[in-house]
Short mmCIF file of C-alpha atoms and ligand atoms in Angstrom, two decimals:
data_model
loop_
_atom_site.label_atom_id
_atom_site.label_comp_id
_atom_site.label_asym_id
_atom_site.label_seq_id
_atom_site.Cartn_x
_atom_site.Cartn_y
_atom_site.Cartn_z
CA MET A 1 7.27 17.20 156.88
CA ALA A 2 8.39 20.72 155.93
CA LYS A 3 12.06 20.89 155.09
CA LYS A 4 14.01 22.70 157.81
CA LYS A 5 15.62 26.01 156.86
CA ARG A 6 19.38 26.07 156.68
CA TYR A 7 21.06 28.28 159.31
CA THR A 8 23.17 30.95 157.62
CA THR A 9 25.32 33.90 158.59
CA SER A 10 23.84 37.33 158.02
CA PHE A 11 25.77 37.32 154.76
CA GLY A 12 23.87 34.24 153.64
CA SER A 13 26.53 31.56 153.81
CA PRO A 14 25.78 28.27 155.61
CA VAL A 15 26.76 27.88 159.26
CA ASP A 16 28.40 24.50 159.87
CA ASP A 17 28.38 24.56 163.68
CA ASP A 18 26.78 27.03 166.08
CA GLN A 19 27.87 25.39 169.33
CA ASN A 20 31.67 25.41 169.14
CA SER A 21 33.85 28.43 168.44
CA VAL A 22 36.84 27.92 166.16
CA THR A 23 39.89 27.36 168.36
CA ALA A 24 43.54 26.51 167.87
CA GLY A 25 43.43 23.01 169.28
CA ASP A 26 41.49 21.86 172.35
CA PRO A 27 40.82 23.84 174.56
CA GLY A 28 42.88 26.35 172.56
CA PRO A 29 42.44 30.13 172.24
CA VAL A 30 39.58 31.31 170.04
CA LEU A 31 40.58 32.49 166.58
CA LEU A 32 39.53 35.85 165.14
CA GLN A 33 38.89 34.11 161.85
CA ASP A 34 35.63 32.74 163.29
CA VAL A 35 33.58 35.42 161.53
CA HIS A 36 30.33 33.79 162.58
CA LEU A 37 31.27 34.05 166.28
CA VAL A 38 32.66 37.58 166.01
CA HIS A 39 29.64 38.84 164.09
CA LYS A 40 27.24 37.11 166.48
CA LEU A 41 28.84 38.74 169.55
CA ALA A 42 29.22 42.13 167.91
CA HIS A 43 25.64 42.15 166.68
CA PHE A 44 24.37 41.17 170.12
CA ASN A 45 26.13 44.22 171.59
CA ARG A 46 24.19 46.39 169.16
CA GLU A 47 20.70 44.94 169.70
CA ARG A 48 19.38 47.91 171.65
CA ILE A 49 18.50 51.22 170.09
CA PRO A 50 17.79 54.35 172.11
CA GLU A 51 14.41 53.97 173.77
CA ARG A 52 11.88 56.71 173.21
CA VAL A 53 12.42 59.61 175.64
CA VAL A 54 8.64 59.60 176.10
CA HIS A 55 6.20 56.76 175.36
CA ALA A 56 8.95 54.15 175.75
CA LYS A 57 6.62 51.37 176.95
CA GLY A 58 4.10 50.39 174.32
CA ALA A 59 2.11 47.65 172.65
CA GLY A 60 0.92 47.55 169.07
CA ALA A 61 -1.44 45.82 166.68
CA PHE A 62 -2.60 45.94 163.06
CA GLY A 63 -6.14 46.51 161.87
CA TYR A 64 -8.26 48.70 159.67
CA LEU A 65 -10.44 51.78 159.63
CA GLU A 66 -13.82 51.40 157.96
CA VAL A 67 -15.84 54.45 156.95
CA THR A 68 -19.40 54.13 158.27
CA HIS A 69 -20.67 57.67 157.59
CA ASP A 70 -20.09 59.95 154.65
CA LEU A 71 -18.30 63.16 155.68
CA SER A 72 -16.63 63.61 152.30
CA LYS A 73 -18.16 67.07 151.84
CA TYR A 74 -15.73 68.24 154.55
CA THR A 75 -12.55 66.53 153.38
CA LYS A 76 -11.14 65.22 150.13
CA ALA A 77 -9.05 62.60 151.97
CA LYS A 78 -9.49 59.57 149.73
CA PHE A 79 -9.50 57.06 152.59
CA LEU A 80 -12.62 58.82 153.92
CA SER A 81 -14.28 59.17 150.51
CA LYS A 82 -17.06 56.59 150.78
CA VAL A 83 -18.98 54.48 153.21
CA GLY A 84 -17.64 50.95 153.43
CA LYS A 85 -14.10 51.88 152.45
CA LYS A 86 -11.49 50.05 154.58
CA THR A 87 -7.88 51.17 155.04
CA ASP A 88 -5.15 49.22 156.81
CA LEU A 89 -3.54 50.72 159.87
CA PHE A 90 -1.18 50.08 162.76
CA VAL A 91 -1.78 51.28 166.32
CA ARG A 92 0.65 51.71 169.19
CA PHE A 93 -0.63 52.27 172.73
CA SER A 94 1.79 53.42 175.40
CA THR A 95 2.37 55.02 178.74
CA VAL A 96 4.32 58.29 178.69
CA GLY A 97 6.81 58.72 181.51
CA GLY A 98 8.07 55.23 182.29
CA GLU A 99 10.99 53.41 180.76
CA LYS A 100 10.63 50.52 178.33
CA GLY A 101 10.39 48.04 181.22
CA SER A 102 7.97 50.05 183.33
CA ALA A 103 4.52 48.87 184.38
CA ASP A 104 1.50 49.22 182.10
CA ALA A 105 -0.68 50.11 185.10
CA GLU A 106 1.15 53.34 186.02
CA ARG A 107 -0.91 56.50 186.52
CA ASP A 108 -0.07 58.32 183.31
CA PRO A 109 -1.77 59.52 180.16
CA ARG A 110 -1.78 56.79 177.51
CA GLY A 111 -0.46 57.33 173.99
CA PHE A 112 -2.85 56.20 171.25
CA ALA A 113 -0.96 56.48 167.95
CA VAL A 114 -2.56 55.39 164.68
CA LYS A 115 -0.77 55.06 161.35
CA ILE A 116 -3.25 54.78 158.48
CA TYR A 117 -1.68 53.43 155.29
CA THR A 118 -3.79 55.38 152.79
CA GLU A 119 -3.39 55.36 149.01
CA GLU A 120 -2.12 58.94 149.21
CA GLY A 121 0.51 58.31 151.86
CA ASN A 122 0.54 57.59 155.56
CA TYR A 123 -1.78 59.57 157.78
CA ASP A 124 -0.70 59.51 161.43
CA LEU A 125 -2.97 60.46 164.29
CA VAL A 126 -0.78 60.62 167.37
CA MET A 127 -3.35 60.86 170.13
CA ASN A 128 -3.71 60.37 173.88
CA ASN A 129 -6.46 58.81 175.97
CA THR A 130 -7.19 62.30 177.33
CA PRO A 131 -8.69 65.12 175.25
CA VAL A 132 -6.42 67.82 176.71
CA PHE A 133 -2.78 68.25 177.73
CA PHE A 134 -0.80 69.72 180.65
CA ILE A 135 0.83 72.56 178.72
CA ARG A 136 0.06 74.49 175.53
CA ASP A 137 3.45 75.76 174.44
CA PRO A 138 6.15 73.35 173.23
CA MET A 139 8.78 75.45 174.99
CA LYS A 140 7.60 73.88 178.25
CA PHE A 141 7.68 70.28 177.07
CA PRO A 142 11.23 69.16 178.00
CA ASP A 143 10.88 70.73 181.46
CA PHE A 144 7.51 69.11 182.00
CA ILE A 145 8.79 65.68 181.02
CA HIS A 146 11.87 66.03 183.25
CA THR A 147 9.51 66.46 186.21
CA GLN A 148 7.70 63.20 185.38
CA LYS A 149 10.94 61.24 185.18
CA ARG A 150 13.70 60.56 187.67
CA ASN A 151 15.42 63.14 189.84
CA PRO A 152 18.91 63.44 188.35
CA ALA A 153 20.53 63.23 191.79
CA THR A 154 18.54 60.41 193.41
CA ASN A 155 17.53 58.56 190.21
CA THR A 156 14.07 58.05 191.69
CA LYS A 157 10.67 59.54 190.84
CA ASP A 158 10.22 62.74 192.78
CA PRO A 159 6.81 64.05 193.95
CA ASP A 160 8.36 67.48 194.63
CA MET A 161 9.48 67.81 191.01
CA PHE A 162 6.18 66.45 189.75
CA TRP A 163 3.97 68.87 191.73
CA ASP A 164 6.35 71.82 191.82
CA PHE A 165 6.12 72.21 188.06
CA LEU A 166 2.37 71.56 187.86
CA SER A 167 1.58 73.97 190.71
CA LEU A 168 3.50 76.66 188.82
CA THR A 169 1.69 75.80 185.57
CA PRO A 170 -2.01 76.37 186.31
CA GLU A 171 -3.11 75.63 182.74
CA SER A 172 -2.29 71.98 183.57
CA ILE A 173 -5.25 71.68 185.97
CA HIS A 174 -7.70 70.28 183.41
CA GLN A 175 -5.36 67.42 182.49
CA VAL A 176 -4.31 66.92 186.14
CA THR A 177 -7.97 66.43 187.06
CA ILE A 178 -8.42 63.80 184.35
CA LEU A 179 -5.10 62.11 185.16
CA PHE A 180 -5.97 61.79 188.85
CA SER A 181 -9.45 60.48 188.11
CA ASP A 182 -9.56 56.74 187.51
CA ARG A 183 -9.11 57.50 183.79
CA GLY A 184 -5.44 57.91 184.71
CA THR A 185 -5.27 54.14 185.24
CA PRO A 186 -7.20 52.54 182.35
CA LYS A 187 -7.89 48.85 182.92
CA THR A 188 -6.28 47.89 179.61
CA HIS A 189 -5.42 49.54 176.31
CA ARG A 190 -8.69 48.17 174.93
CA HIS A 191 -10.78 49.99 177.51
CA MET A 192 -9.87 53.58 176.79
CA ASN A 193 -10.70 56.27 174.24
CA GLY A 194 -8.29 58.10 171.96
CA TYR A 195 -8.61 61.87 171.45
CA SER A 196 -6.71 63.98 168.95
CA GLY A 197 -6.69 66.81 171.49
CA HIS A 198 -5.31 69.12 168.85
CA THR A 199 -7.54 70.85 166.37
CA TYR A 200 -6.81 69.89 162.76
CA LYS A 201 -7.91 71.30 159.45
CA TRP A 202 -10.07 69.39 156.97
CA TYR A 203 -10.55 70.76 153.45
CA ASN A 204 -12.49 69.71 150.39
CA ASP A 205 -12.08 69.98 146.61
CA GLN A 206 -13.77 73.38 146.52
CA GLY A 207 -11.14 74.95 148.77
CA GLU A 208 -13.51 75.13 151.77
CA TYR A 209 -12.10 74.16 155.15
CA TRP A 210 -13.21 73.32 158.70
CA TRP A 211 -11.55 72.76 162.05
CA VAL A 212 -11.90 69.23 163.43
CA LYS A 213 -11.17 67.18 166.52
CA TYR A 214 -11.16 63.36 166.54
CA HIS A 215 -12.58 61.07 169.20
CA PHE A 216 -11.95 57.31 169.07
CA LYS A 217 -14.48 55.82 171.49
CA THR A 218 -13.83 52.34 172.79
CA ALA A 219 -16.49 49.78 171.85
CA GLN A 220 -15.31 47.74 174.86
CA ARG A 221 -16.60 50.54 177.17
CA ILE A 222 -14.39 52.67 179.37
CA GLN A 223 -13.07 50.58 182.25
CA ASN A 224 -10.52 51.76 184.76
CA PHE A 225 -8.54 50.44 187.67
CA THR A 226 -8.90 52.08 191.03
CA ARG A 227 -5.63 53.28 192.53
CA GLN A 228 -5.49 50.19 194.72
CA GLU A 229 -6.15 47.80 191.81
CA ALA A 230 -3.50 49.52 189.70
CA GLU A 231 -0.95 49.22 192.54
CA ILE A 232 -1.56 45.48 192.76
CA MET A 233 -1.40 45.02 188.99
CA LYS A 234 1.91 46.89 188.73
CA GLY A 235 3.50 44.27 190.97
CA LYS A 236 1.62 41.26 189.69
CA ASP A 237 2.04 41.79 185.97
CA PRO A 238 3.86 44.89 184.75
CA ASP A 239 2.92 43.93 181.18
CA HIS A 240 -0.76 43.26 181.79
CA ALA A 241 -2.11 45.62 179.11
CA THR A 242 0.40 44.45 176.51
CA ARG A 243 -0.59 40.86 177.27
CA ASP A 244 -4.30 41.68 177.25
CA LEU A 245 -4.16 43.26 173.79
CA TYR A 246 -2.18 40.35 172.36
CA ASP A 247 -4.40 37.69 173.93
CA ALA A 248 -7.65 39.38 172.88
CA ILE A 249 -6.52 39.48 169.25
CA GLU A 250 -5.20 35.90 169.38
CA ARG A 251 -8.57 34.60 170.57
CA GLY A 252 -10.41 36.56 167.86
CA ASP A 253 -11.95 39.07 170.26
CA TYR A 254 -10.95 42.00 168.09
CA PRO A 255 -11.05 45.33 169.91
CA ALA A 256 -12.87 48.15 168.14
CA TRP A 257 -13.34 51.90 168.47
CA ASN A 258 -16.06 54.12 167.03
CA VAL A 259 -14.45 57.06 165.32
CA GLU A 260 -16.21 60.40 165.70
CA VAL A 261 -15.33 63.98 164.83
CA GLN A 262 -16.33 67.43 165.97
CA ILE A 263 -16.42 69.89 163.08
CA MET A 264 -16.31 73.69 163.40
CA PRO A 265 -16.71 76.19 160.54
CA PRO A 266 -13.71 78.58 160.45
CA GLU A 267 -15.90 81.66 160.96
CA ASP A 268 -16.96 80.26 164.38
CA ALA A 269 -13.39 79.89 165.57
CA GLU A 270 -12.66 83.59 166.07
CA LYS A 271 -15.71 84.28 168.18
CA TYR A 272 -15.85 81.00 170.07
CA ARG A 273 -15.63 81.25 173.86
CA PHE A 274 -12.56 79.00 173.95
CA ASN A 275 -9.35 79.26 171.97
CA ILE A 276 -9.61 76.23 169.71
CA PHE A 277 -5.83 76.10 169.29
CA ASP A 278 -5.27 75.76 173.04
CA ILE A 279 -4.82 72.05 173.80
CA THR A 280 -5.81 72.49 177.43
CA LYS A 281 -9.41 72.97 176.22
CA VAL A 282 -12.09 70.73 174.72
CA TRP A 283 -15.03 71.81 172.59
CA PRO A 284 -18.02 71.01 174.81
CA HIS A 285 -20.26 68.51 173.06
CA GLY A 286 -23.27 70.78 173.56
CA ASP A 287 -21.56 73.37 171.31
CA TYR A 288 -20.18 70.96 168.72
CA PRO A 289 -21.78 67.52 168.89
CA VAL A 290 -19.70 64.59 167.64
CA LYS A 291 -20.50 63.19 164.21
CA PRO A 292 -19.94 59.49 163.56
CA LEU A 293 -17.29 58.74 160.92
CA GLY A 294 -16.06 55.16 161.12
CA ARG A 295 -14.92 52.17 163.05
CA MET A 296 -11.40 51.05 163.86
CA VAL A 297 -10.83 47.34 164.42
CA LEU A 298 -7.57 45.68 165.52
CA ASN A 299 -7.34 42.13 164.19
CA ARG A 300 -3.69 41.14 163.78
CA ASN A 301 -0.80 40.92 166.19
CA PRO A 302 2.75 41.85 165.29
CA THR A 303 5.01 38.84 164.81
CA ASN A 304 8.17 40.68 165.71
CA TYR A 305 7.83 43.25 168.46
CA PHE A 306 11.05 45.05 167.63
CA ALA A 307 10.42 45.33 163.89
CA ASP A 308 6.82 46.42 164.18
CA VAL A 309 6.33 48.11 167.54
CA GLU A 310 9.73 49.37 168.61
CA GLN A 311 10.59 50.63 165.14
CA SER A 312 7.19 52.15 164.45
CA ALA A 313 7.56 55.89 164.09
CA PHE A 314 4.59 58.24 164.11
CA CYS A 315 4.42 61.96 163.45
CA PRO A 316 1.40 64.24 163.91
CA GLY A 317 2.65 66.10 160.83
CA ASN A 318 2.08 63.17 158.46
CA PHE A 319 -0.98 64.36 156.57
CA VAL A 320 -2.70 63.37 153.35
CA PRO A 321 -4.52 65.72 150.94
CA GLY A 322 -7.72 66.87 152.66
CA ILE A 323 -6.16 67.10 156.14
CA ALA A 324 -3.69 69.67 157.47
CA ALA A 325 -2.24 71.24 160.60
CA SER A 326 -3.74 74.02 162.70
CA PRO A 327 -1.82 76.85 164.39
CA ASP A 328 -1.95 75.01 167.77
CA LYS A 329 1.53 75.73 169.17
CA MET A 330 1.90 72.29 170.74
CA LEU A 331 0.98 70.64 167.45
CA GLN A 332 3.52 72.80 165.62
CA GLY A 333 6.20 71.76 168.13
CA ARG A 334 5.28 68.10 167.80
CA ILE A 335 5.38 68.29 164.01
CA PHE A 336 9.09 69.06 164.35
CA SER A 337 9.87 66.87 167.36
CA TYR A 338 8.51 63.52 166.28
CA HIS A 339 10.39 63.31 163.00
CA ASP A 340 13.47 64.54 164.78
CA ALA A 341 13.18 61.86 167.48
CA HIS A 342 12.92 59.16 164.80
CA ARG A 343 15.89 60.48 162.86
CA TYR A 344 17.89 60.21 166.07
CA ARG A 345 16.49 56.87 167.21
CA LEU A 346 16.17 55.02 163.91
CA GLY A 347 18.20 57.01 161.40
CA ALA A 348 17.61 59.34 158.51
CA ASN A 349 15.87 56.68 156.42
CA TYR A 350 13.46 55.42 159.07
CA GLU A 351 10.50 55.92 156.71
CA GLN A 352 11.83 53.03 154.63
CA LEU A 353 11.43 50.47 157.42
CA PRO A 354 8.50 48.21 156.48
CA ILE A 355 6.31 49.31 159.43
CA ASN A 356 6.76 52.97 158.50
CA ALA A 357 6.86 52.74 154.71
CA PRO A 358 3.77 53.95 152.87
CA LYS A 359 2.01 51.32 150.79
CA GLY A 360 1.92 53.59 147.72
CA PRO A 361 4.91 54.80 145.71
CA VAL A 362 7.46 57.28 147.07
CA HIS A 363 9.12 59.58 144.52
CA ASN A 364 11.29 62.48 145.57
CA TYR A 365 14.81 63.81 145.35
CA GLN A 366 16.12 62.84 148.76
CA ARG A 367 19.05 60.52 148.38
CA ASP A 368 21.41 58.29 150.34
CA GLY A 369 22.08 58.43 154.10
CA PHE A 370 22.65 55.53 156.50
CA MET A 371 20.72 52.30 155.83
CA ARG A 372 19.13 53.50 152.60
CA ARG A 373 17.00 50.91 150.79
CA GLU A 374 16.65 52.74 147.48
CA GLU A 375 13.68 51.59 145.51
CA THR A 376 13.38 54.47 143.08
CA SER A 377 15.94 55.10 140.38
CA GLY A 378 19.01 57.13 141.31
CA HIS A 379 18.67 59.72 138.56
CA PRO A 380 17.64 62.52 138.32
CA ASN A 381 18.40 63.61 141.90
CA TYR A 382 17.39 67.25 141.62
CA TRP A 383 14.32 69.34 140.85
CA PRO A 384 13.50 71.05 138.52
CA ASN A 385 14.77 68.70 135.84
CA SER A 386 13.97 68.00 132.21
CA MET A 387 14.45 64.25 132.58
CA GLY A 388 10.85 63.35 133.36
CA GLY A 389 11.37 63.18 137.14
CA PRO A 390 8.44 63.36 139.60
CA GLU A 391 6.65 66.72 139.67
CA PRO A 392 4.85 68.51 142.54
CA ASP A 393 1.06 68.46 142.24
CA PRO A 394 -0.39 71.91 143.12
CA THR A 395 -3.93 70.52 143.19
CA THR A 396 -3.15 68.91 146.54
CA ALA A 397 -2.34 72.25 148.26
CA GLU A 398 -4.35 73.12 151.35
CA PRO A 399 -6.53 76.27 151.34
CA GLN A 400 -4.66 79.29 152.64
CA PHE A 401 -5.77 81.25 155.66
CA GLU A 402 -5.00 84.70 156.99
CA VAL A 403 -2.43 85.29 159.74
CA THR A 404 -1.47 88.74 161.01
CA GLY A 405 0.39 90.09 164.02
CA LYS A 406 3.75 91.00 165.43
CA VAL A 407 6.63 88.55 165.65
CA GLY A 408 7.40 87.93 169.31
CA ARG A 409 6.92 85.56 172.23
CA HIS A 410 3.19 85.77 172.85
CA ALA A 411 1.55 84.32 175.93
CA TYR A 412 -1.99 82.98 175.44
CA SER A 413 -4.13 86.10 175.47
CA HIS A 414 -7.56 84.62 174.74
CA PRO A 415 -9.87 85.60 177.57
CA ASN A 416 -10.89 82.00 178.21
CA ASP A 417 -10.42 80.75 181.68
CA ASP A 418 -8.39 77.66 182.57
CA PHE A 419 -10.80 76.67 185.33
CA ILE A 420 -14.20 76.53 183.59
CA GLN A 421 -13.66 73.18 181.92
CA PRO A 422 -12.14 71.27 184.84
CA ARG A 423 -14.98 72.77 186.92
CA ALA A 424 -17.54 71.31 184.49
CA LEU A 425 -15.75 67.98 184.71
CA TYR A 426 -15.65 67.99 188.52
CA GLU A 427 -19.11 69.37 189.07
CA LYS A 428 -21.23 67.99 186.22
CA VAL A 429 -19.53 65.00 184.64
CA MET A 430 -18.06 63.15 187.61
CA THR A 431 -20.22 61.01 189.86
CA ASP A 432 -19.86 61.06 193.66
CA SER A 433 -17.69 57.99 193.49
CA ASP A 434 -15.51 59.54 190.69
CA ARG A 435 -14.95 62.55 192.96
CA ASP A 436 -14.13 60.35 195.96
CA HIS A 437 -11.54 58.45 193.91
CA LEU A 438 -10.12 61.68 192.45
CA ILE A 439 -9.56 63.18 195.90
CA GLY A 440 -8.10 59.93 197.25
CA ASN A 441 -5.72 59.59 194.29
CA ILE A 442 -4.52 63.19 194.65
CA VAL A 443 -4.04 63.02 198.41
CA ASP A 444 -2.11 59.76 198.07
CA HIS A 445 0.33 61.30 195.54
CA LEU A 446 0.53 64.99 196.47
CA GLY A 447 0.93 64.01 200.12
CA ASN A 448 4.51 63.00 199.31
CA ALA A 449 5.49 66.51 198.19
CA LYS A 450 6.72 69.38 200.39
CA LYS A 451 4.06 71.31 202.33
CA GLU A 452 4.57 74.56 200.40
CA ILE A 453 4.02 72.72 197.11
CA GLN A 454 0.95 70.96 198.51
CA LEU A 455 -0.49 74.34 199.47
CA ARG A 456 0.20 75.95 196.10
CA GLN A 457 -1.35 73.02 194.19
CA THR A 458 -4.35 72.81 196.51
CA ALA A 459 -5.03 76.50 195.89
CA ILE A 460 -5.36 75.59 192.20
CA PHE A 461 -7.86 72.85 193.04
CA TYR A 462 -9.71 75.43 195.13
CA ARG A 463 -9.91 77.79 192.18
CA VAL A 464 -11.51 75.04 190.10
CA HIS A 465 -14.12 74.45 192.78
CA PRO A 466 -14.11 75.35 196.50
CA GLU A 467 -15.31 71.85 197.38
CA TYR A 468 -12.50 70.26 195.33
CA GLY A 469 -9.85 72.38 197.08
CA THR A 470 -11.39 71.94 200.51
CA ARG A 471 -11.55 68.16 200.22
CA VAL A 472 -7.92 67.91 199.10
CA ALA A 473 -6.88 70.30 201.89
CA LYS A 474 -8.73 68.15 204.41
CA GLY A 475 -7.11 64.97 203.10
CA LEU A 476 -3.66 66.57 203.37
CA LYS A 477 -4.43 68.25 206.71
CA LEU A 478 -3.61 71.68 205.22
CA ASP A 479 -4.62 75.00 206.68
CA ILE A 480 -7.67 75.89 204.59
CA THR A 481 -7.32 79.60 205.35
CA GLU A 482 -3.88 79.52 203.75
CA VAL A 483 -5.24 77.61 200.73
CA LYS A 484 -7.96 80.24 200.27
CA ARG A 485 -5.45 83.07 200.63
CA LEU A 486 -3.21 81.56 197.94
CA ALA A 487 -6.19 80.90 195.65
CA LYS A 488 -7.22 84.55 195.96
CA GLN A 489 -3.67 85.80 195.42
CA HIS A 490 -3.46 84.00 192.06
CA LYS A 491 -6.55 85.74 190.68
P1 NDP B 1 -20.46 66.10 178.13
O1 NDP B 1 -21.27 65.68 179.30
O2 NDP B 1 -21.11 66.20 176.80
O3 NDP B 1 -19.19 65.15 177.95
C1 NDP B 1 -18.48 64.75 179.05
C2 NDP B 1 -17.34 63.87 178.61
O4 NDP B 1 -16.59 63.56 179.74
C3 NDP B 1 -17.72 62.59 177.96
O5 NDP B 1 -17.12 62.59 176.69
C4 NDP B 1 -17.08 61.50 178.82
O6 NDP B 1 -16.42 60.63 178.02
C5 NDP B 1 -16.07 62.27 179.62
N1 NDP B 1 -15.80 61.81 180.95
C6 NDP B 1 -16.57 61.16 181.82
N2 NDP B 1 -15.92 60.93 182.97
C7 NDP B 1 -14.69 61.44 182.81
C8 NDP B 1 -13.55 61.50 183.63
N3 NDP B 1 -13.53 60.98 184.84
N4 NDP B 1 -12.46 62.11 183.15
C9 NDP B 1 -12.46 62.65 181.93
N5 NDP B 1 -13.50 62.62 181.10
C10 NDP B 1 -14.62 62.02 181.55
O7 NDP B 1 -19.82 67.46 178.57
P2 NDP B 1 -18.99 68.57 177.79
O8 NDP B 1 -18.67 68.20 176.40
O9 NDP B 1 -19.68 69.85 178.03
O10 NDP B 1 -17.65 68.54 178.63
C11 NDP B 1 -17.66 68.69 180.04
C12 NDP B 1 -16.30 68.29 180.53
O11 NDP B 1 -16.12 66.91 180.22
C13 NDP B 1 -15.17 69.03 179.81
O12 NDP B 1 -14.89 70.25 180.41
C14 NDP B 1 -14.06 68.04 179.92
O13 NDP B 1 -13.42 68.16 181.18
C15 NDP B 1 -14.75 66.67 179.91
N6 NDP B 1 -14.63 66.01 178.58
C16 NDP B 1 -15.14 66.63 177.47
C17 NDP B 1 -14.88 66.10 176.23
C18 NDP B 1 -15.28 66.82 175.00
O14 NDP B 1 -14.67 66.58 173.94
N7 NDP B 1 -16.27 67.70 175.05
C19 NDP B 1 -14.13 64.83 176.07
C20 NDP B 1 -13.76 64.22 177.31
C21 NDP B 1 -13.97 64.85 178.51
P3 NDP B 1 -17.12 59.24 177.49
O15 NDP B 1 -18.30 59.65 176.68
O16 NDP B 1 -16.09 58.64 176.68
O17 NDP B 1 -17.46 58.45 178.71
#
């Protein structure tokens, strides 16, 4: 029989008794000298860390990415350098608006964050299960999220807040249409796709670069709940998707995703009919077909949820040589925000936590801070130095590209139209039953908002497609003449 481990304090000394506090006599007052008791109580009070402001409810798993197709002429990223190459990774799936205890079956976009532990550092792809987003300027993000959370006066979710903001933010309509389709309630985390949404830059050894978008397509097939099924699941098992992921991996039914990319030469970008740095837009597949790249498999569960899932920290700005940012304003905002959120939530040295630490060496001149686990030598702690300290490697620099213009607050000026793509989705991609569910889901939710907000939002649906607007108006018993008038007024 394996020898039992000896119970110790956090300082490593043996604990003689964990059932009886040290007292002066019996029953006796408890003595402060019982360090084990005091530390146990004090540590318990400190068990919670701030939950994520967004994406608080999540589930995670370990796995790998295997390259199945050679796209190395487009990127010098070593983890993508040859077919058959496998790189370890960690994935966290999440809802966005709910608190840490909220239900997995909520109507919400799903976070789909992947941390790939490459030999040249961690590459994070912080994606969603939708290819577009509600807004395209980070300035709007805190306001948008406030509207998805609780009303500060009533502390309840508020359909007026939710739809007031969206109806005043018409660029959200593409994402709203996806969110209110049944894709807004995926059956489980295993049954949804992940999309980078943002455009990224890939570059090779010759200094050539391309714009890319990632698509992680579920090998389990897309499966969604209807609104009614999601409502039941929220009550029956608020953790159903967390449980499903864990159980699937435990029974050896490892979920997988086919990883594909769309690749655009930089000279196309300027003349393309859509602004490729506007995250409310996709690149239609007919224009830029997806190319297969690899396969992601999840095959290991975390053993400590807090250490691995709660403390995992992703940032869309964690790149490796061969991959870089694009000028997408939302991406630029996120590149700041994610690191900042982790510094607040986990501390200045959060990259040293095992789940976040790169597998390769880390050598730089950052020093100290709370909870530092120094693994490099302390000296020298400045650059440049003549002591043989780590040196920057200019060969890893990304190719430069031209930017001109006046400094100022620029609204999106590209002549693309915010309604073409949701129209294509409504008209060409959705089936009759998808459209029926979409209308039902919208009517059920928007029906709880004030009439004036219902009218303003329905006018946006009308601008996407007259049938779309008319069906919502009918469901909400709105005056269609007023909807049409508002739709016209916006033009
Ligand atoms: P395609 O017919 O080539 O692609 C349509 C895409 O729509 C497929 O990728 C499919 O994803 C996805 N889709 C199917 N049903 C829904 C739904 N209810 N909600 C959201 N997405 C759905 O057409 P285009 O590339 O020309 O795009 C047409 C429209 O499809 C776009 O305007 C956009 O709204 C939507 N779309 C486009 C994507 C793209 O990257 N081009 C990605 C996702 C959506 P799947 O194959 O996984 O079933």
